CSV table of C-alpha atoms and ligand atoms in Angstrom, one decimal:
chain,number,residue,atom,x,y,z
L,265,UNK,CA,85.4,-78.7,12.3
L,266,UNK,CA,84.4,-82.3,11.7
L,267,UNK,CA,81.3,-81.8,13.7
L,268,UNK,CA,80.4,-78.6,11.8
L,269,UNK,CA,80.8,-80.4,8.5
L,270,UNK,CA,78.7,-83.3,9.8
L,271,UNK,CA,76.0,-80.9,10.9
L,272,UNK,CA,76.1,-79.1,7.6
L,273,UNK,CA,75.8,-82.4,5.8
L,274,UNK,CA,72.7,-83.2,7.9
L,275,UNK,CA,71.0,-80.0,6.9
L,276,UNK,CA,71.7,-80.6,3.1
L,277,UNK,CA,68.6,-81.8,1.3
L,278,UNK,CA,68.9,-85.4,0.3
L,279,UNK,CA,70.2,-85.8,-3.3
L,280,UNK,CA,67.5,-86.8,-5.7
L,281,UNK,CA,67.8,-89.8,-8.0
L,282,UNK,CA,68.1,-88.6,-11.5
L,283,UNK,CA,65.8,-89.8,-14.3
L,284,UNK,CA,65.1,-89.3,-18.0
L,285,UNK,CA,62.3,-89.9,-20.4
L,286,UNK,CA,62.9,-89.4,-24.2
L,287,UNK,CA,60.7,-89.6,-27.3
L,288,UNK,CA,61.6,-89.7,-31.0
L,289,UNK,CA,58.2,-88.9,-32.4
L,290,UNK,CA,54.8,-90.6,-32.6
L,291,UNK,CA,52.8,-91.7,-35.6
L,292,UNK,CA,51.9,-94.6,-37.9
L,293,UNK,CA,54.9,-96.6,-36.9
L,294,UNK,CA,53.9,-100.2,-37.4
L,295,UNK,CA,55.7,-103.6,-37.0
L,296,UNK,CA,54.4,-104.7,-40.4
L,297,UNK,CA,56.2,-101.8,-42.2
L,298,UNK,CA,59.4,-101.7,-40.1
L,299,UNK,CA,62.4,-103.7,-41.3
L,300,UNK,CA,64.5,-105.3,-38.5
L,301,UNK,CA,67.5,-103.2,-39.5
L,302,UNK,CA,65.4,-100.0,-39.2
L,303,UNK,CA,64.1,-101.1,-35.8
L,304,UNK,CA,67.6,-101.9,-34.6
L,305,UNK,CA,68.9,-98.5,-35.8
L,306,UNK,CA,66.2,-96.6,-34.0
L,307,UNK,CA,66.7,-98.6,-30.8
L,308,UNK,CA,70.5,-97.9,-31.0
L,309,UNK,CA,70.0,-94.2,-31.5
L,310,UNK,CA,67.5,-93.8,-28.7
L,311,UNK,CA,69.9,-95.8,-26.4
L,312,UNK,CA,72.8,-93.6,-27.3
L,313,UNK,CA,70.9,-90.4,-26.7
L,314,UNK,CA,69.5,-91.6,-23.4
L,315,UNK,CA,72.9,-92.7,-22.3
L,316,UNK,CA,74.3,-89.2,-23.2
L,317,UNK,CA,71.7,-87.6,-20.9
L,318,UNK,CA,72.4,-90.2,-18.2
L,319,UNK,CA,76.1,-89.5,-18.3
L,320,UNK,CA,75.5,-85.8,-17.7
L,321,UNK,CA,73.0,-86.4,-14.8
L,322,UNK,CA,75.2,-89.0,-13.2
L,323,UNK,CA,78.1,-86.5,-12.9
L,324,UNK,CA,75.7,-84.1,-11.2
L,325,UNK,CA,74.9,-82.1,-14.3
L,326,UNK,CA,71.7,-80.2,-14.7
L,327,UNK,CA,68.5,-81.4,-16.3
L,328,UNK,CA,68.9,-78.6,-18.9
L,329,UNK,CA,72.5,-79.8,-19.7
L,330,UNK,CA,71.3,-83.4,-20.0
L,331,UNK,CA,68.4,-82.5,-22.4
L,332,UNK,CA,70.7,-80.4,-24.6
L,333,UNK,CA,73.3,-83.3,-24.8
L,334,UNK,CA,70.7,-85.9,-25.8
L,335,UNK,CA,68.8,-83.7,-28.3
L,336,UNK,CA,72.0,-82.6,-30.1
L,337,UNK,CA,72.6,-86.3,-30.8
L,338,UNK,CA,69.1,-86.8,-32.1
L,339,UNK,CA,69.4,-83.6,-34.2
L,340,UNK,CA,72.5,-84.9,-35.8
L,341,UNK,CA,70.9,-88.3,-36.5
L,342,UNK,CA,69.2,-88.4,-39.9
L,343,UNK,CA,66.6,-90.9,-38.6
L,344,UNK,CA,64.8,-88.2,-36.7
L,345,UNK,CA,62.7,-85.3,-37.9
L,346,UNK,CA,64.9,-82.7,-36.1
L,347,UNK,CA,68.1,-81.0,-37.3
L,348,UNK,CA,69.7,-83.1,-40.1
L,349,UNK,CA,66.9,-85.4,-41.4
L,350,UNK,CA,64.1,-82.9,-40.8
L,351,UNK,CA,61.1,-83.0,-43.1
L,352,UNK,CA,60.8,-80.5,-46.0
L,353,UNK,CA,58.3,-77.7,-46.4
L,354,UNK,CA,56.1,-77.6,-49.5
L,355,UNK,CA,58.7,-75.1,-50.9
L,356,UNK,CA,61.5,-77.7,-50.4
L,357,UNK,CA,63.1,-76.1,-47.3
L,358,UNK,CA,64.0,-77.4,-43.8
L,359,UNK,CA,62.5,-75.0,-41.3
L,360,UNK,CA,63.3,-76.1,-37.7
L,361,UNK,CA,61.6,-75.4,-34.4
L,362,UNK,CA,62.8,-76.1,-30.9
L,363,UNK,CA,62.2,-75.1,-27.3
L,364,UNK,CA,63.7,-75.7,-23.8
L,365,UNK,CA,62.3,-74.9,-20.4
L,366,UNK,CA,63.9,-75.0,-16.9
L,367,UNK,CA,61.4,-76.0,-14.3
L,368,UNK,CA,63.5,-74.6,-11.5
L,369,UNK,CA,63.0,-70.9,-12.5
L,370,UNK,CA,60.4,-71.1,-15.3
L,371,UNK,CA,62.9,-69.7,-17.7
L,372,UNK,CA,62.3,-70.8,-21.3
L,373,UNK,CA,63.7,-70.3,-24.8
L,374,UNK,CA,62.2,-71.2,-28.2
L,375,UNK,CA,62.9,-70.8,-31.9
L,376,UNK,CA,60.9,-71.3,-35.0
L,377,UNK,CA,61.6,-71.5,-38.7
L,378,UNK,CA,65.4,-71.7,-38.3
L,379,UNK,CA,67.3,-72.8,-41.4
L,380,UNK,CA,71.0,-72.3,-40.7
L,381,UNK,CA,71.7,-73.3,-37.1
L,382,UNK,CA,73.0,-76.9,-36.7
L,383,UNK,CA,71.5,-77.4,-33.3
L,384,UNK,CA,68.2,-75.7,-32.8
L,385,UNK,CA,68.0,-77.0,-29.2
L,386,UNK,CA,71.2,-75.1,-28.4
L,387,UNK,CA,69.8,-72.0,-30.0
L,388,UNK,CA,66.6,-72.3,-27.9
L,389,UNK,CA,68.9,-72.6,-24.8
L,390,UNK,CA,70.8,-69.5,-25.9
L,391,UNK,CA,67.6,-67.6,-26.3
L,392,UNK,CA,66.7,-68.6,-22.7
L,393,UNK,CA,70.1,-67.8,-21.2
L,394,UNK,CA,71.6,-65.1,-23.4
L,395,UNK,CA,68.7,-63.0,-24.6
L,396,UNK,CA,66.0,-61.0,-22.9
L,397,UNK,CA,63.4,-62.9,-25.0
L,398,UNK,CA,61.6,-66.2,-25.0
L,399,UNK,CA,61.0,-66.8,-28.7
L,400,UNK,CA,62.8,-65.9,-31.9
L,401,UNK,CA,61.9,-66.8,-35.4
L,402,UNK,CA,63.4,-67.2,-38.9
L,403,UNK,CA,66.4,-65.3,-40.1
L,404,UNK,CA,66.6,-63.2,-36.9
L,405,UNK,CA,66.9,-66.3,-34.9
L,406,UNK,CA,69.8,-67.6,-37.1
L,407,UNK,CA,71.5,-64.2,-36.8
L,408,UNK,CA,71.3,-64.4,-33.0
L,409,UNK,CA,72.7,-67.9,-33.2
L,410,UNK,CA,75.7,-66.7,-35.1
L,411,UNK,CA,76.1,-63.7,-32.7
L,412,UNK,CA,76.4,-66.1,-29.7
L,413,UNK,CA,78.9,-68.4,-31.5
L,414,UNK,CA,76.6,-71.3,-32.3
L,415,UNK,CA,77.6,-73.5,-35.2
L,416,UNK,CA,76.0,-72.3,-38.5
L,417,UNK,CA,75.6,-74.5,-41.5
L,418,UNK,CA,74.5,-74.2,-45.1
L,419,UNK,CA,70.8,-75.1,-45.3
L,420,UNK,CA,71.7,-78.1,-47.5
L,421,UNK,CA,73.3,-79.7,-44.4
L,422,UNK,CA,69.8,-80.7,-43.3
L,423,UNK,CA,69.0,-82.4,-46.6
L,424,UNK,CA,68.5,-86.2,-46.7
L,425,UNK,CA,67.4,-88.1,-49.7
L,426,UNK,CA,64.6,-90.1,-48.1
L,427,UNK,CA,63.0,-87.0,-46.6
L,428,UNK,CA,63.1,-85.4,-50.0
L,429,UNK,CA,61.6,-88.5,-51.6
L,430,UNK,CA,58.9,-88.4,-48.9
L,431,UNK,CA,58.0,-84.8,-49.8
L,432,UNK,CA,57.9,-85.6,-53.5
L,433,UNK,CA,55.7,-88.6,-52.9
L,434,UNK,CA,53.3,-86.6,-50.7
L,435,UNK,CA,53.0,-83.7,-53.1
L,436,UNK,CA,52.5,-86.0,-56.1
L,437,UNK,CA,49.7,-87.8,-54.2
L,438,UNK,CA,48.0,-84.5,-53.3
L,439,UNK,CA,48.5,-83.1,-56.8
L,440,UNK,CA,50.6,-80.2,-55.6
L,441,UNK,CA,53.6,-78.7,-57.4
L,442,UNK,CA,57.0,-80.2,-56.7
L,443,UNK,CA,59.6,-77.6,-55.8
L,444,UNK,CA,63.1,-77.7,-57.4
L,445,UNK,CA,65.7,-79.9,-55.7
L,446,UNK,CA,67.4,-77.7,-53.1
L,447,UNK,CA,70.7,-75.9,-54.0
L,448,UNK,CA,73.6,-77.7,-52.5
L,449,UNK,CA,71.8,-81.1,-52.2
L,450,UNK,CA,73.7,-84.1,-53.6
L,451,UNK,CA,72.7,-85.2,-57.1
L,452,UNK,CA,69.7,-87.5,-57.2
L,453,UNK,CA,70.6,-91.1,-56.8
L,454,UNK,CA,70.7,-93.1,-60.0
L,455,UNK,CA,69.5,-96.4,-58.6
L,456,UNK,CA,66.7,-97.3,-56.1
L,457,UNK,CA,67.0,-95.8,-52.6
L,458,UNK,CA,69.1,-98.0,-50.4
L,459,UNK,CA,67.6,-96.5,-47.3
L,460,UNK,CA,66.5,-98.7,-44.5
L,461,UNK,CA,62.8,-97.6,-44.7
L,462,UNK,CA,60.4,-96.4,-47.3
L,463,UNK,CA,60.1,-92.6,-47.4
L,464,UNK,CA,56.6,-92.4,-46.1
L,465,UNK,CA,57.8,-94.0,-42.8
L,466,UNK,CA,59.8,-90.9,-42.2
L,467,UNK,CA,57.2,-88.2,-41.8
L,468,UNK,CA,57.6,-88.7,-38.0
L,469,UNK,CA,60.4,-88.3,-35.7
L,470,UNK,CA,60.2,-85.1,-33.6
L,471,UNK,CA,62.4,-85.5,-30.6
L,472,UNK,CA,62.0,-84.5,-27.0
L,473,UNK,CA,63.5,-85.2,-23.6
L,474,UNK,CA,62.4,-84.5,-20.0
L,475,UNK,CA,64.8,-84.9,-17.1
L,476,UNK,CA,65.1,-84.7,-13.4
L,477,UNK,CA,68.6,-83.9,-12.0
L,478,UNK,CA,70.2,-84.7,-8.6
L,479,UNK,CA,69.3,-81.2,-7.4
L,480,UNK,CA,65.6,-82.1,-7.8
L,481,UNK,CA,65.0,-79.8,-10.8
L,482,UNK,CA,63.0,-80.8,-13.9
L,483,UNK,CA,63.3,-79.5,-17.4
L,484,UNK,CA,61.9,-80.2,-20.9
L,485,UNK,CA,63.2,-79.8,-24.4
L,486,UNK,CA,61.7,-80.5,-27.9
L,487,UNK,CA,63.2,-80.2,-31.4
L,488,UNK,CA,61.5,-80.8,-34.8
L,489,UNK,CA,61.3,-80.1,-38.5
L,490,UNK,CA,57.5,-79.8,-38.0
L,491,UNK,CA,55.0,-81.4,-40.4
L,492,UNK,CA,56.0,-82.5,-43.9
L,493,UNK,CA,54.9,-80.2,-46.7
L,494,UNK,CA,54.0,-77.4,-44.3
L,495,UNK,CA,53.3,-74.0,-45.9
L,496,UNK,CA,53.2,-70.3,-45.2
L,497,UNK,CA,55.6,-70.3,-42.3
L,498,UNK,CA,53.5,-72.8,-40.3
L,499,UNK,CA,54.7,-73.4,-36.8
L,500,UNK,CA,53.6,-76.3,-34.7
L,501,UNK,CA,53.4,-76.9,-30.9
L,502,UNK,CA,57.0,-77.9,-30.3
L,503,UNK,CA,58.4,-74.4,-29.7
L,504,UNK,CA,55.2,-73.1,-28.1
L,505,UNK,CA,55.7,-73.0,-24.4
L,506,UNK,CA,52.8,-74.7,-22.7
L,507,UNK,CA,51.7,-76.6,-25.9
L,508,UNK,CA,54.6,-78.9,-26.9
L,509,UNK,CA,57.1,-78.1,-24.1
L,510,UNK,CA,56.7,-77.0,-20.5
L,511,UNK,CA,58.5,-77.5,-17.2
L,512,UNK,CA,57.9,-76.4,-13.6
L,513,UNK,CA,59.3,-77.8,-10.4
L,514,UNK,CA,55.8,-77.2,-8.9
L,515,UNK,CA,54.3,-79.9,-11.1
L,516,UNK,CA,56.1,-81.6,-14.0
L,517,UNK,CA,58.0,-81.3,-17.2
L,518,UNK,CA,56.5,-82.4,-20.6
L,519,UNK,CA,57.5,-82.8,-24.2
L,520,UNK,CA,54.9,-83.6,-26.8
L,521,UNK,CA,54.8,-84.9,-30.4
L,522,UNK,CA,51.9,-85.2,-32.8
L,523,UNK,CA,49.8,-83.0,-35.1
L,524,UNK,CA,50.8,-79.7,-33.5
L,525,UNK,CA,47.6,-77.8,-34.2
L,526,UNK,CA,45.7,-79.9,-31.7
L,527,UNK,CA,48.4,-79.6,-29.1
L,528,UNK,CA,48.5,-75.8,-29.4
L,529,UNK,CA,44.7,-75.6,-29.0
L,530,UNK,CA,44.7,-77.8,-25.9
L,531,UNK,CA,47.9,-76.4,-24.4
L,532,UNK,CA,48.8,-80.0,-23.9
L,533,UNK,CA,52.1,-79.7,-21.9
L,534,UNK,CA,50.7,-77.1,-19.5
L,535,UNK,CA,47.4,-79.0,-19.2
L,536,UNK,CA,49.2,-82.1,-17.9
L,537,UNK,CA,51.1,-80.1,-15.4
L,538,UNK,CA,47.9,-78.3,-14.3
L,539,UNK,CA,46.2,-81.6,-13.6
L,540,UNK,CA,49.2,-82.6,-11.5
L,541,UNK,CA,49.3,-79.3,-9.7
L,542,UNK,CA,45.6,-78.4,-9.2
L,543,UNK,CA,44.1,-81.8,-9.0
L,544,UNK,CA,47.0,-83.7,-7.4
L,545,UNK,CA,46.7,-86.3,-10.1
L,546,UNK,CA,49.4,-89.0,-10.4
L,547,UNK,CA,51.5,-88.1,-13.5
L,548,UNK,CA,50.5,-91.2,-15.6
L,549,UNK,CA,46.8,-90.5,-15.0
L,550,UNK,CA,47.2,-86.8,-16.0
L,551,UNK,CA,49.1,-87.8,-19.2
L,552,UNK,CA,46.5,-90.4,-20.1
L,553,UNK,CA,43.6,-88.0,-19.4
L,554,UNK,CA,45.0,-85.4,-21.7
L,555,UNK,CA,46.0,-87.8,-24.5
L,556,UNK,CA,43.1,-90.4,-24.4
L,557,UNK,CA,40.3,-88.1,-23.3
L,558,UNK,CA,40.9,-84.5,-24.2
L,559,UNK,CA,43.1,-84.9,-27.3
L,560,UNK,CA,40.9,-87.8,-28.6
L,561,UNK,CA,37.8,-85.8,-28.1
L,562,UNK,CA,39.2,-83.3,-30.6
L,563,UNK,CA,40.3,-86.2,-32.9
L,564,UNK,CA,43.9,-85.2,-32.4
L,565,UNK,CA,46.8,-87.6,-32.6
L,566,UNK,CA,50.2,-87.9,-30.9
L,567,UNK,CA,51.8,-88.4,-27.6
L,568,UNK,CA,53.9,-87.0,-24.8
L,569,UNK,CA,56.5,-87.9,-22.2
L,570,UNK,CA,56.6,-86.4,-18.7
L,571,UNK,CA,58.5,-86.4,-15.4
L,572,UNK,CA,57.9,-85.0,-11.9
L,573,UNK,CA,60.4,-83.7,-9.3
L,574,UNK,CA,59.5,-86.6,-7.1
L,575,UNK,CA,60.6,-89.1,-9.8
L,576,UNK,CA,57.3,-90.1,-11.5
L,577,UNK,CA,57.9,-91.0,-15.2
L,578,UNK,CA,55.2,-91.3,-17.8
L,579,UNK,CA,54.4,-91.6,-21.5
L,580,UNK,CA,51.1,-91.7,-23.2
L,581,UNK,CA,50.2,-91.8,-26.9
L,582,UNK,CA,47.2,-92.6,-29.1
L,583,UNK,CA,49.2,-93.4,-32.3
L,584,UNK,CA,50.2,-96.9,-33.4
L,585,UNK,CA,53.7,-96.1,-32.2
L,586,UNK,CA,56.0,-93.7,-30.4
L,587,UNK,CA,59.8,-94.1,-30.2
L,588,UNK,CA,60.5,-93.8,-26.5
L,589,UNK,CA,62.8,-94.5,-23.6
L,590,UNK,CA,62.9,-94.2,-19.9
L,591,UNK,CA,65.8,-94.5,-17.5
L,592,UNK,CA,66.0,-93.8,-13.8
L,593,UNK,CA,69.2,-93.8,-11.7
L,594,UNK,CA,70.1,-97.4,-10.7
L,595,UNK,CA,67.3,-98.8,-13.0
L,596,UNK,CA,67.2,-100.5,-16.3
L,597,UNK,CA,66.7,-98.7,-19.7
L,598,UNK,CA,63.2,-99.3,-21.0
L,599,UNK,CA,62.7,-98.8,-24.7
L,600,UNK,CA,59.5,-99.0,-26.8
L,601,UNK,CA,58.4,-98.3,-30.3
L,602,UNK,CA,54.9,-99.9,-30.9
L,603,UNK,CA,51.8,-99.5,-28.8
L,604,UNK,CA,51.7,-103.1,-27.7
L,605,UNK,CA,54.9,-102.7,-25.7
L,606,UNK,CA,54.8,-101.7,-22.1
Q,1748,LIG,N1,54.4,-81.7,-33.2
Q,1748,LIG,C1,55.2,-81.4,-34.3
Q,1748,LIG,C2,54.5,-80.3,-35.1
Q,1748,LIG,O1,53.3,-80.3,-35.2
Q,1748,LIG,C3,55.3,-82.6,-35.3
Q,1748,LIG,C4,55.5,-84.0,-34.7
Q,1748,LIG,O2,55.6,-84.1,-33.5
Q,1748,LIG,O3,55.5,-85.0,-35.4
Q,1748,LIG,O4,55.3,-79.5,-35.6
């Protein structure tokens, strides 16, 4: 018996070391406009979300489980443009997009324009695992969420004052009409905003996580409120499989952030994985090629995080900042915000 067990153990593939890369959006995030309290708050949130993913992976959980755990935290955190704290559309609504992809089987789920589901990332996962479809939109997606028992909230749950002020400011600047304050929102503050940052600093904050689990599988997930003051049911790259989110054990897993229109046209996430797969490029080189050559050639802006099944981790961005973190099993947590950090 003991020999049989020993022989079986020898034929088991070696366990992989788990790893995570996380982003909290890219954009004009500059030291000069960031108060120390704000910076500390972002670093604390990113640390907490990365740790949540690490705890899942360390117990042998899947990359998909780890991604959902981390993104749920960021969706609940009003600092980020995902879930509660999402930016507003020009009509004064929060329309949320999310996607998740499992690199072990190429299964994927995505939602766009969701307004009532507390955790869009969990809805994307439910689309992947509990529906025959890949992408659901709008009211139908929220109805599906309720049918599979996901937590539904009143749309005003997603309201935050500084995002509202951010919308009002942008619309005023552009000479566009200001929509009425959303039903169910708290009354306007009487004094000045006591938020830790000026409203314009809050346009950014899409969140994404890529992970490698002990079984050697990679996955990617992204969640966002899209771009501030968007109109006409606009959908960005985040929930588009191959654009803002992609994962395959054959190559890599990617989550992107930035002006989605460019990322859709370039098929950014799949493009990085194609460079890894077809050209055998190291992951960092593939990420830099797509961001600094291909995206820049189109005058696009943003960034991405990526991971391979053999444990390469990468990020690349061409904006002044991207909230980001990396953690590999047994290693030290690396966190960055500005572009002069490693
Ligand atoms: N990529 C997102 C979108 O275009 C926005 C962002 O990442 O800031 O919807």
